[in-house]
Amino acid sequence: KWTSLSIVGYIYNSIYINTASMHFQPQNSSHPALAQKGPLPPYKNHTICSHLEPTPDEALEDRALLDAIVWPKPPAPTSLNQTSDPVHSLFAILPSKGGRERRVGDQLEALVQMQDFQGRPKHYGGDFLVARLHSPKLGAGVAGTVVDHLNGSYSALFPLLWEGPAQVTITMVHSSEAVAVLQRLREQRSDRFFFRSLFRSGKLSENTVCNMCLPHNRPQEPLCNYTDLHTGEPWYCMKPKRLSCDTRINHFKGGYKKDLVTNKEALLFQSRVNIKVVIHASGPDRIDLRNRSIEPGPVQYNPSGYYYKGSWRLFDGTPVRQFDAKSITQCLTGKVMNMYGDSTMRQWFEYLRAFVPEFNLRSTSTAGPFMAVDCQHNILLNYRCHNVPIGFPTIIASELRYVANELDRLPGGPNTVVALSLWAHFSPYPVEVYIRRMRHIRRALERLLVRGPGTLVIIRSPNLRALDKEYSLNHSDWFSLQLGRVLRNMFMGLAVVFVDAWEMTLAHHSPHNIHPPPDIIKNTISLILTQVCPAKKS
Ligand SMILES: *[C@@H]1O[C@H](CO)[C@@H](O)[C@H](O)[C@H]1NC(C)=O
Ligand SMILES: *[C@@H]1O[C@H](CO)[C@@H](O)[C@H](O)[C@H]1NC(C)=O
Ligand SMILES: *[C@@H]1O[C@H](CO)[C@@H](O)[C@H](O)[C@H]1NC(C)=O
Ligand SMILES: *[C@@H]1O[C@H](CO)[C@@H](O)[C@H](O)[C@H]1NC(C)=O
Ligand SMILES: *[C@@H]1O[C@H](CO)[C@@H](O)[C@H](O)[C@H]1NC(C)=O
Ligand SMILES: *[C@@H]1O[C@H](CO)[C@@H](O)[C@H](O)[C@H]1NC(C)=O
């Protein structure tokens, strides 16, 4: 059962995504979609990954997942002048339907008209906008949903959830023209990010370039193949000249390729010009709701939750418990909590270890693995980072583990909590790479839930982050948004709890940060501990 933390569908850029129907059912393999094979995607053609063929059922699921995140492509602009300019663009709060007084429970709509740098209205869609309704006075905030009308105008929709003031903020994250560049980079330049490994034996040491799919065009240069035997996840390094492949010591971030975009394209990625710039209102940008009576009007989408008086509340009304040091220990008593993922999952471990004595083996590494143990209360907390393409500073090769393989080693059961957050390091790669990884994890979770009924599985979504030009090209929120959609669709139908870190960072007043600030982490921990220890029914 998908718990109360999830939603059943949402609209994004005109695509209504009914997430409930997305969970993949194995299909008839002679489905017409599989009849003709298209050309290989660029990231596979000419690389040693060309042999990685999904099975017919997997290919069908890939298709459905990719179809659900299709993004409108703009015509090629001839100059920056013709691209979306947040400063020239405007939004207006629409009058309420029938002119009646707005009530808590109604929906608020703001209409955005995008314009270019010369103030001419845009006539096509694809701009990446985010919207928030908030009140600093009340510590309240909720994420809006944006509907792309594909003609240069967009609707931002918000549920009205509190009495009092509420202000609309709409931000252009990227123009449609910038998104088109990101889309090209993702499909064609997944090599823009690379890694290295150190090899050492006796007095000899060398380091070489590593990646998921190295190019095929140098048959004379031997490779080391670190493909995982259980999952089949590919990973390769160039073979060191004088050392053998089994002398690999570690894995670290190699760097970024430069000059991936033309000078003209670079103009689409200017801080304070067209990356995360607020769009102004043509009239009032706020309302003041005086009417307390809840008489819900037609609301087209539901958020996961919202802030009120600084605390995250669930949209469906399930109370979120608040925890202090004593109740955290009480809640975790007798539990084993295994956290896997990137640094956004490490933040959960770092928050909780303040309440559980840490068993400190290697405090200098950010990669872990980390462990905290409270023998008196039988609490065990583990954190382990996910495997390649993780870009942490340095990881010992023997500590590189695939999450799916780690999950296969857990007995599971009602005292086991598993928490996962994998996304940020996948953004430079084609979505198929992420789908494959998540599919292996999903299969391992299915086995775990059968083997250890009652295991609580928590999956954290991507969140928004601070962006400048460089970060946009490698790690834009647009990539994260798309991975988040895939994640939600892939785990729909499995008995897991989804933590919507995207909405929790979008609805919050603090600036976007890859590592959300302590206030958001505290709210997140309250949310997950509420799942671990639900309030006793009276
Ligand atoms: C599979 O699909 C094909 C074409 O859609 C159809 O002709 C065939 O009868 C189906 N087979 C089964 C076993 O459903
Ligand atoms: C690989 O790319 C080349 C062009 O670079 C193209 O001609 C060829 O058809 C592609 N191969 C496959 C199998 O897609
Ligand atoms: C862009 O607009 C400015 C001012 O309107 C104009 O001077 C300039 O020539 C235009 N550039 C291009 C490439 O059209
Ligand atoms: C764009 O499309 C929306 C929805 O169909 C419509 O309400 C709006 O009037 C259109 N705007 C323009 C400028 O055509
Ligand atoms: C790497 O090893 C895997 C698993 O043994 C194998 O399937 C794959 O073909 C190998 N890759 C290359 C390029 O030889
Ligand atoms: C990717 O981001 C890094 C900063 O994290 C930056 O140094 C690098 O230039 C970026 N790569 C590209 C191609 O912009």
XYZ file of C-alpha atoms and ligand atoms in Angstrom:
622
model
C 0.000 0.000 0.000
C 1.259 3.420 -0.954
C 0.936 5.451 2.203
C -0.700 8.750 2.898
C 2.447 10.623 1.989
C 1.855 10.144 -1.693
C -0.391 11.757 -4.225
C -2.298 10.010 -6.974
C -1.525 12.308 -9.827
C -0.353 15.725 -10.802
C -0.213 18.064 -13.697
C 3.073 19.323 -14.887
C 3.585 21.284 -18.066
C 0.246 20.133 -19.434
C 0.922 16.514 -18.880
C -1.437 15.041 -16.379
C 0.436 12.216 -14.809
C -1.724 9.696 -13.081
C 0.969 8.101 -11.028
C -1.336 5.385 -9.752
C -1.648 3.829 -13.187
C 2.052 4.090 -13.949
C 3.337 1.110 -12.042
C 4.554 -1.254 -14.630
C 2.774 -4.523 -15.295
C 4.733 -7.074 -17.317
C 3.379 -6.882 -20.841
C 2.944 -9.008 -23.860
C 6.407 -8.948 -25.396
C 5.128 -8.824 -28.945
C 3.715 -5.374 -28.229
C 3.890 -3.198 -31.369
C 6.141 -0.692 -29.560
C 8.889 -3.291 -29.604
C 8.436 -4.375 -33.187
C 10.964 -2.061 -34.822
C 14.269 -1.173 -33.215
C 15.239 2.445 -33.547
C 18.806 3.726 -33.752
C 20.861 3.432 -30.585
C 20.737 6.477 -28.329
C 23.945 8.529 -28.657
C 25.169 7.614 -25.189
C 25.285 3.959 -26.182
C 26.323 4.162 -29.819
C 30.144 4.133 -30.093
C 30.562 3.081 -26.451
C 31.172 -0.196 -24.723
C 27.641 0.044 -23.327
C 26.129 -0.782 -26.715
C 25.605 -4.385 -25.613
C 23.406 -3.384 -22.655
C 20.005 -4.260 -24.063
C 16.919 -4.048 -21.877
C 14.603 -7.063 -22.058
C 11.366 -6.480 -24.007
C 9.432 -5.886 -20.757
C 12.068 -3.466 -19.513
C 12.040 -1.642 -22.847
C 8.286 -1.185 -22.550
C 8.600 0.209 -19.065
C 11.435 2.507 -20.190
C 9.169 3.823 -22.933
C 6.286 4.503 -20.518
C 8.565 6.221 -18.005
C 10.215 8.368 -20.664
C 6.869 9.258 -22.252
C 5.705 10.553 -18.857
C 8.551 13.097 -18.721
C 8.500 14.338 -22.298
C 9.299 18.050 -22.346
C 8.231 20.399 -25.149
C 11.091 21.364 -27.455
C 11.267 25.028 -28.537
C 12.210 26.172 -32.048
C 15.915 27.055 -32.278
C 16.326 30.719 -31.237
C 18.346 32.966 -33.515
C 19.457 35.226 -30.660
C 19.106 35.739 -26.935
C 16.582 38.482 -27.775
C 14.036 35.840 -28.729
C 14.370 33.742 -25.584
C 12.311 33.962 -22.394
C 13.124 36.893 -20.139
C 11.754 36.693 -16.603
C 12.043 40.480 -16.176
C 9.753 41.209 -19.132
C 7.357 38.391 -18.172
C 4.397 38.981 -15.868
C 1.822 37.072 -13.879
C -1.612 37.981 -12.552
C -3.753 36.352 -9.884
C -7.047 35.443 -11.563
C -10.323 36.491 -9.956
C -12.109 33.697 -8.113
C -14.649 31.701 -10.113
C -17.987 33.481 -10.194
C -16.514 36.359 -8.207
C -17.409 34.696 -4.885
C -15.295 35.236 -1.809
C -12.309 32.861 -1.593
C -12.323 30.278 1.154
C -9.842 27.918 2.708
C -10.050 24.779 0.559
C -10.396 26.690 -2.730
C -7.816 26.800 -5.466
C -5.927 29.943 -6.434
C -4.775 30.388 -10.011
C -2.112 32.761 -11.295
C -1.651 33.177 -15.046
C 1.888 33.796 -16.305
C 2.631 35.332 -19.709
C 6.222 34.796 -20.755
C 7.917 37.427 -22.904
C 11.272 37.623 -24.610
C 14.093 40.139 -24.006
C 12.440 42.641 -26.308
C 9.108 42.366 -24.517
C 7.333 40.315 -27.176
C 5.003 37.563 -25.921
C 6.303 34.014 -26.319
C 4.139 31.683 -28.381
C 5.441 28.289 -27.349
C 5.934 26.459 -24.071
C 8.708 24.569 -22.324
C 9.932 27.177 -19.826
C 10.775 25.630 -16.470
C 8.859 27.586 -13.825
C 8.328 26.861 -10.148
C 5.691 28.439 -7.940
C 5.132 28.903 -4.234
C 2.342 30.379 -2.115
C 3.581 31.545 1.256
C 3.248 33.752 4.286
C 6.367 34.700 6.260
C 4.133 35.999 9.082
C 2.454 32.618 9.526
C 5.515 30.467 8.732
C 3.365 28.978 5.987
C 4.209 27.806 2.486
C 2.994 25.393 -0.161
C 4.368 24.383 -3.545
C 2.246 25.275 -6.545
C 1.883 23.229 -9.659
C 2.571 24.756 -13.059
C 0.553 23.908 -16.154
C 2.133 24.753 -19.494
C -0.485 25.879 -22.040
C 2.156 25.484 -24.778
C 1.427 28.979 -26.122
C 3.709 31.083 -23.928
C 1.284 31.209 -21.021
C 1.292 29.076 -17.898
C -1.076 28.575 -14.977
C 0.280 28.248 -11.455
C -2.267 26.495 -9.226
C -2.273 26.573 -5.439
C -4.584 25.111 -2.823
C -5.661 27.687 -0.222
C -4.800 26.080 3.084
C -4.715 28.811 5.723
C -6.590 31.862 6.834
C -4.665 35.143 6.580
C -2.132 36.512 4.119
C -0.718 34.480 1.223
C 1.762 35.695 -1.364
C 2.480 34.177 -4.775
C 6.098 33.799 -5.912
C 6.790 32.463 -9.387
C 10.359 31.817 -10.498
C 11.742 31.015 -13.913
C 14.400 28.390 -13.275
C 15.369 28.117 -16.959
C 13.970 29.328 -20.260
C 12.652 26.694 -22.659
C 15.687 27.414 -24.834
C 18.019 26.624 -21.911
C 16.152 23.398 -21.147
C 16.716 22.333 -24.761
C 20.474 22.728 -24.211
C 20.295 20.665 -21.010
C 18.366 17.985 -22.816
C 21.038 17.803 -25.522
C 23.845 17.614 -22.948
C 22.093 14.828 -21.101
C 21.518 12.708 -24.177
C 24.777 13.368 -26.003
C 27.390 14.402 -23.481
C 27.034 12.037 -20.575
C 30.830 11.944 -20.669
C 30.918 15.565 -19.439
C 31.575 14.311 -15.974
C 34.341 11.796 -15.352
C 36.031 9.868 -12.584
C 39.425 8.405 -11.832
C 40.804 5.488 -9.851
C 44.192 5.039 -8.277
C 45.926 1.713 -8.898
C 48.841 0.666 -6.727
C 51.099 -2.319 -6.272
C 54.454 -2.269 -4.514
C 56.159 0.969 -5.492
C 54.133 1.452 -8.671
C 51.072 3.622 -8.778
C 48.998 5.080 -11.613
C 45.617 6.661 -11.971
C 43.297 6.366 -14.952
C 39.954 7.673 -16.190
C 36.810 5.722 -15.321
C 33.177 5.989 -16.330
C 30.047 4.043 -16.962
C 30.360 3.875 -20.722
C 33.820 4.615 -22.083
C 34.084 5.246 -25.831
C 34.496 2.268 -28.128
C 36.858 3.896 -30.590
C 40.138 2.734 -29.138
C 40.204 -1.060 -29.355
C 43.964 -1.006 -28.921
C 43.644 0.488 -25.446
C 42.740 -2.197 -22.904
C 40.099 -1.587 -20.243
C 39.365 -2.818 -16.771
C 35.813 -4.104 -16.566
C 34.221 -3.601 -13.142
C 30.723 -4.573 -14.253
C 28.800 -5.870 -11.234
C 28.080 -9.561 -11.549
C 24.803 -9.492 -9.605
C 23.091 -6.481 -11.115
C 25.024 -6.162 -14.381
C 25.632 -2.452 -13.658
C 28.515 -1.399 -15.939
C 31.669 0.415 -14.814
C 35.004 0.670 -16.582
C 38.423 2.214 -16.108
C 41.197 2.554 -18.659
C 43.710 -0.148 -17.782
C 46.861 1.189 -16.112
C 49.951 0.710 -18.283
C 51.994 -1.320 -15.826
C 49.498 -2.566 -13.264
C 46.723 -5.099 -13.358
C 43.027 -4.313 -12.948
C 42.843 -5.900 -9.489
C 45.225 -3.295 -8.044
C 42.482 -0.610 -7.978
C 42.642 1.205 -4.607
C 39.978 3.881 -4.756
C 37.492 5.944 -6.743
C 37.296 9.714 -6.954
C 35.845 12.570 -8.931
C 38.003 13.216 -12.010
C 36.556 16.466 -13.277
C 34.319 18.050 -15.846
C 34.761 18.479 -19.559
C 34.824 22.127 -20.546
C 33.432 23.966 -23.569
C 30.321 21.897 -23.966
C 28.155 24.811 -24.963
C 28.629 27.503 -27.614
C 29.075 31.155 -26.612
C 25.528 31.773 -27.768
C 24.162 28.950 -25.638
C 26.118 30.206 -22.624
C 23.984 33.387 -22.716
C 21.007 31.229 -21.710
C 22.693 30.458 -18.397
C 23.345 33.787 -16.671
C 22.853 34.179 -12.948
C 20.457 37.022 -12.108
C 19.395 37.200 -15.792
C 17.803 33.904 -16.705
C 18.604 31.344 -13.992
C 16.137 31.296 -11.097
C 14.815 34.819 -11.537
C 11.515 35.872 -10.013
C 8.697 36.938 -12.342
C 6.797 40.037 -11.238
C 3.059 40.462 -10.894
C 1.207 42.926 -13.113
C -1.150 43.659 -10.194
C -1.371 42.406 -6.612
C 0.753 39.346 -5.841
C -1.027 38.485 -2.597
C -4.423 37.812 -1.125
C -5.747 37.901 2.423
C -8.095 35.070 3.239
C -10.619 36.031 5.866
C -13.016 33.160 5.512
C -12.247 30.220 7.680
C -15.083 27.929 6.594
C -13.688 25.030 4.640
C -15.873 24.325 1.683
C -13.533 22.845 -0.870
C -13.878 24.095 -4.410
C -12.536 22.107 -7.340
C -8.841 21.511 -6.678
C -6.990 20.022 -9.614
C -4.003 18.666 -7.787
C -2.904 17.970 -4.246
C 0.489 18.808 -2.814
C 2.087 16.274 -0.432
C 2.027 18.807 2.357
C 2.666 22.388 3.435
C 4.298 24.424 6.153
C 2.211 26.089 8.810
C 3.797 27.835 11.821
C 7.091 26.457 10.546
C 6.028 22.799 10.728
C 5.429 20.522 7.792
C 1.885 19.168 7.756
C 0.532 16.451 5.532
C -2.094 17.506 3.043
C -4.361 14.579 3.884
C -4.466 15.673 7.536
C -2.455 12.765 9.012
C -0.799 14.425 12.029
C 2.989 14.743 11.939
C 4.363 14.092 15.441
C 7.032 16.363 16.889
C 10.009 14.700 18.556
C 12.522 15.717 21.215
C 15.682 13.855 22.233
C 13.770 11.557 24.589
C 11.036 10.648 22.129
C 13.563 10.105 19.331
C 15.343 7.508 21.489
C 11.994 6.002 22.475
C 10.913 5.801 18.853
C 14.133 4.200 17.637
C 14.371 1.697 20.496
C 14.800 -1.809 19.098
C 15.193 -0.538 15.527
C 17.851 -0.925 12.889
C 17.803 1.954 10.438
C 19.794 1.500 7.230
C 20.320 4.656 5.212
C 21.693 4.440 1.669
C 22.390 7.132 -0.870
C 24.100 10.417 -1.538
C 24.911 13.276 0.844
C 21.219 14.203 1.106
C 20.722 10.881 2.924
C 23.880 11.417 4.971
C 22.159 14.521 6.363
C 19.542 12.261 7.987
C 22.254 10.184 9.610
C 24.055 13.330 10.774
C 20.851 14.649 12.332
C 20.035 11.388 14.134
C 23.532 10.678 15.400
C 23.185 13.629 17.756
C 20.813 11.362 19.694
C 22.595 8.027 19.284
C 26.250 7.515 20.281
C 28.384 7.266 17.165
C 30.740 4.381 16.681
C 33.429 6.400 15.016
C 35.693 4.457 12.700
C 36.731 6.917 10.042
C 35.508 10.389 10.820
C 37.690 12.104 8.208
C 35.890 10.628 5.221
C 32.607 12.113 4.018
C 31.820 8.860 2.253
C 31.469 6.692 5.340
C 30.248 4.053 5.930
C 29.013 5.397 9.257
C 27.466 3.598 12.168
C 25.825 4.754 15.400
C 24.923 2.331 18.185
C 22.929 2.731 21.385
C 23.433 -0.585 23.231
C 21.145 0.368 26.078
C 18.177 0.887 23.760
C 19.134 -1.538 21.002
C 19.417 1.111 18.319
C 21.589 0.692 15.255
C 21.934 3.386 12.585
C 23.920 2.747 9.411
C 24.791 5.033 6.542
C 26.417 3.867 3.340
C 26.826 5.889 0.158
C 25.572 4.523 -3.141
C 27.957 3.167 -5.721
C 29.353 4.786 -8.869
C 28.716 7.285 -10.424
C 29.028 8.802 -6.924
C 31.201 11.936 -7.015
C 32.392 12.041 -3.398
C 36.024 13.090 -2.950
C 37.622 9.658 -2.395
C 36.113 6.265 -1.709
C 38.073 3.092 -0.993
C 37.327 0.666 -3.829
C 36.326 -2.104 -1.423
C 33.631 0.157 0.050
C 31.893 0.657 -3.296
C 28.646 -1.286 -2.983
C 25.467 -1.282 -5.047
C 22.387 -0.515 -2.934
C 20.464 -3.413 -4.523
C 23.187 -5.848 -3.378
C 23.225 -4.377 0.132
C 19.437 -4.723 0.361
C 19.739 -8.377 -0.639
C 21.820 -8.956 2.500
C 19.215 -7.585 4.919
C 16.876 -9.986 6.693
C 14.271 -7.208 7.085
C 11.215 -7.325 9.346
C 9.176 -4.961 11.516
C 12.246 -3.621 13.326
C 14.055 -2.698 10.122
C 13.830 0.720 8.509
C 15.416 1.265 5.090
C 15.826 4.815 3.778
C 17.023 5.650 0.263
C 18.053 8.847 -1.512
C 19.827 8.468 -4.855
C 19.578 11.195 -7.477
C 22.095 14.070 -7.478
C 24.971 12.115 -8.979
C 22.818 10.706 -11.770
C 21.865 14.053 -13.279
C 24.637 14.180 -15.924
C 23.523 10.794 -17.315
C 20.676 9.824 -19.639
C 17.484 8.946 -17.770
C 17.811 5.290 -18.877
C 20.838 4.956 -16.591
C 18.753 6.079 -13.611
C 15.841 3.852 -14.608
C 18.154 0.824 -14.740
C 19.589 1.567 -11.295
C 16.178 2.146 -9.728
C 14.843 -1.035 -11.345
C 17.563 -3.082 -9.627
C 16.737 -1.408 -6.329
C 13.014 -1.982 -6.806
C 13.566 -5.677 -7.448
C 15.716 -5.932 -4.317
C 13.019 -4.115 -2.297
C 10.349 -6.482 -3.610
C 12.459 -9.421 -2.412
C 13.101 -7.708 0.930
C 9.419 -6.990 1.563
C 8.545 -10.639 0.889
C 11.426 -11.941 3.019
C 10.929 -9.522 5.904
C 7.296 -8.431 6.021
C 6.840 -5.236 7.992
C 10.090 -3.646 6.812
C 9.534 0.102 6.561
C 10.957 1.501 3.333
C 11.314 5.268 2.933
C 12.250 6.837 -0.382
C 13.353 10.466 -0.502
C 12.818 12.495 -3.649
C 15.315 14.961 -5.170
C 15.249 18.564 -3.908
C 15.926 21.964 -5.439
C 19.447 23.398 -5.220
C 21.317 26.646 -5.770
C 22.194 27.067 -9.451
C 24.684 29.100 -11.435
C 25.819 28.431 -14.996
C 28.245 25.623 -14.175
C 25.954 23.821 -11.810
C 23.073 24.185 -14.256
C 24.952 22.398 -16.997
C 25.862 19.468 -14.788
C 23.220 19.331 -12.084
C 20.270 21.565 -12.921
C 17.007 21.254 -11.010
C 15.499 20.355 -14.361
C 17.443 17.072 -14.366
C 16.402 16.449 -10.753
C 12.756 17.185 -11.520
C 12.788 14.562 -14.244
C 14.553 11.967 -12.089
C 12.028 12.661 -9.316
C 9.134 11.910 -11.677
C 10.772 8.660 -12.750
C 11.439 7.712 -9.139
C 7.863 8.248 -8.076
C 6.452 6.363 -11.024
C 8.822 3.434 -10.560
C 8.045 2.865 -6.905
C 4.318 3.465 -7.166
C 2.471 0.335 -6.146
C 5.217 -0.848 -3.808
C 4.652 -0.557 -0.045
C 7.019 2.344 0.468
C 6.768 5.804 2.012
C 7.715 8.674 -0.242
C 9.253 11.793 1.302
C 8.673 14.715 -1.033
C 11.860 16.697 -0.465
C 11.137 18.597 -3.686
C 7.988 20.176 -2.262
C 9.552 20.538 1.171
C 12.342 22.685 -0.305
C 10.116 24.520 -2.787
C 7.520 25.463 -0.149
C 10.158 26.605 2.380
C 11.402 30.185 2.713
C 15.118 29.375 2.782
C 17.220 29.671 -0.387
C 17.547 26.472 -2.392
C 20.527 24.400 -1.343
C 21.627 20.912 -2.353
C 21.848 20.269 1.385
C 18.597 21.631 2.809
C 19.095 23.654 6.031
C 18.563 22.174 9.527
C 14.989 23.438 9.769
C 13.935 21.371 6.745
C 15.890 18.325 7.984
C 14.153 18.583 11.342
C 10.757 18.613 9.624
C 11.822 15.672 7.458
C 12.937 13.639 10.461
C 9.608 14.351 12.207
C 7.869 13.077 9.098
C 9.841 9.834 8.912
C 9.746 9.159 12.663
C 5.967 9.618 12.455
C 6.045 6.698 10.032
C 8.374 4.664 12.250
C 6.294 5.377 15.383
C 2.770 6.411 14.390
C 0.721 8.096 17.126
C -1.098 5.488 19.219
C -4.727 5.265 18.174
C -6.930 6.198 21.118
C 0.358 -10.023 -27.899
O 0.144 -8.855 -28.684
C -0.048 -9.111 -30.068
C -0.084 -7.758 -30.813
O -0.536 -6.730 -29.990
C -1.317 -9.943 -30.246
O -1.526 -10.219 -31.614
C -1.179 -11.240 -29.463
O -2.375 -11.989 -29.527
C -0.847 -10.977 -28.001
N -0.538 -12.214 -27.333
C -1.008 -12.521 -26.126
C -0.560 -13.840 -25.554
O -1.763 -11.782 -25.506
C 25.584 5.129 -34.591
O 25.840 6.455 -35.005
C 26.136 6.606 -36.389
C 26.421 8.073 -36.669
O 27.440 8.517 -35.834
C 24.956 6.125 -37.222
O 25.274 6.212 -38.596
C 24.632 4.693 -36.868
O 23.470 4.280 -37.558
C 24.399 4.547 -35.365
N 24.220 3.135 -35.045
C 23.164 2.673 -34.400
C 23.085 1.202 -34.221
O 22.295 3.397 -33.964
C 18.727 42.382 -29.767
O 18.003 43.548 -29.383
C 18.788 44.714 -29.285
C 17.938 45.820 -28.708
O 16.615 45.706 -29.107
C 19.349 45.031 -30.653
O 20.160 46.183 -30.580
C 20.184 43.864 -31.128
O 20.640 44.091 -32.447
C 19.377 42.579 -31.114
N 20.285 41.469 -31.386
C 20.014 40.534 -32.271
C 21.064 39.485 -32.470
O 18.965 40.506 -32.879
C -3.046 29.910 -24.212
O -3.780 28.728 -23.910
C -4.645 28.840 -22.793
C -5.237 27.466 -22.529
O -5.724 26.881 -23.691
C -5.702 29.898 -23.073
O -6.530 30.041 -21.950
C -4.997 31.225 -23.360
O -5.938 32.210 -23.706
C -3.990 31.064 -24.482
N -3.212 32.288 -24.569
C -2.953 32.884 -25.712
C -2.154 34.135 -25.636
O -3.331 32.414 -26.771
C 32.315 -6.645 -18.852
O 31.917 -7.718 -18.034
C 30.552 -8.089 -18.160
C 30.245 -9.139 -17.098
O 31.192 -10.129 -17.114
C 30.289 -8.571 -19.566
O 28.929 -8.908 -19.730
C 30.637 -7.436 -20.546
O 30.470 -7.857 -21.868
C 32.075 -6.973 -20.324
N 32.322 -5.791 -21.128
C 33.174 -5.770 -22.147
C 33.310 -4.489 -22.901
O 33.830 -6.722 -22.437
C 30.297 21.395 -13.953
O 30.302 21.970 -12.678
C 31.585 22.268 -12.167
C 31.374 22.806 -10.798
O 30.828 21.827 -10.002
C 32.338 23.237 -13.035
O 33.635 23.446 -12.542
C 32.386 22.703 -14.430
O 32.944 23.672 -15.273
C 30.998 22.350 -14.897
N 31.057 21.763 -16.188
C 30.629 22.388 -17.238
C 30.726 21.650 -18.511
O 30.170 23.479 -17.178
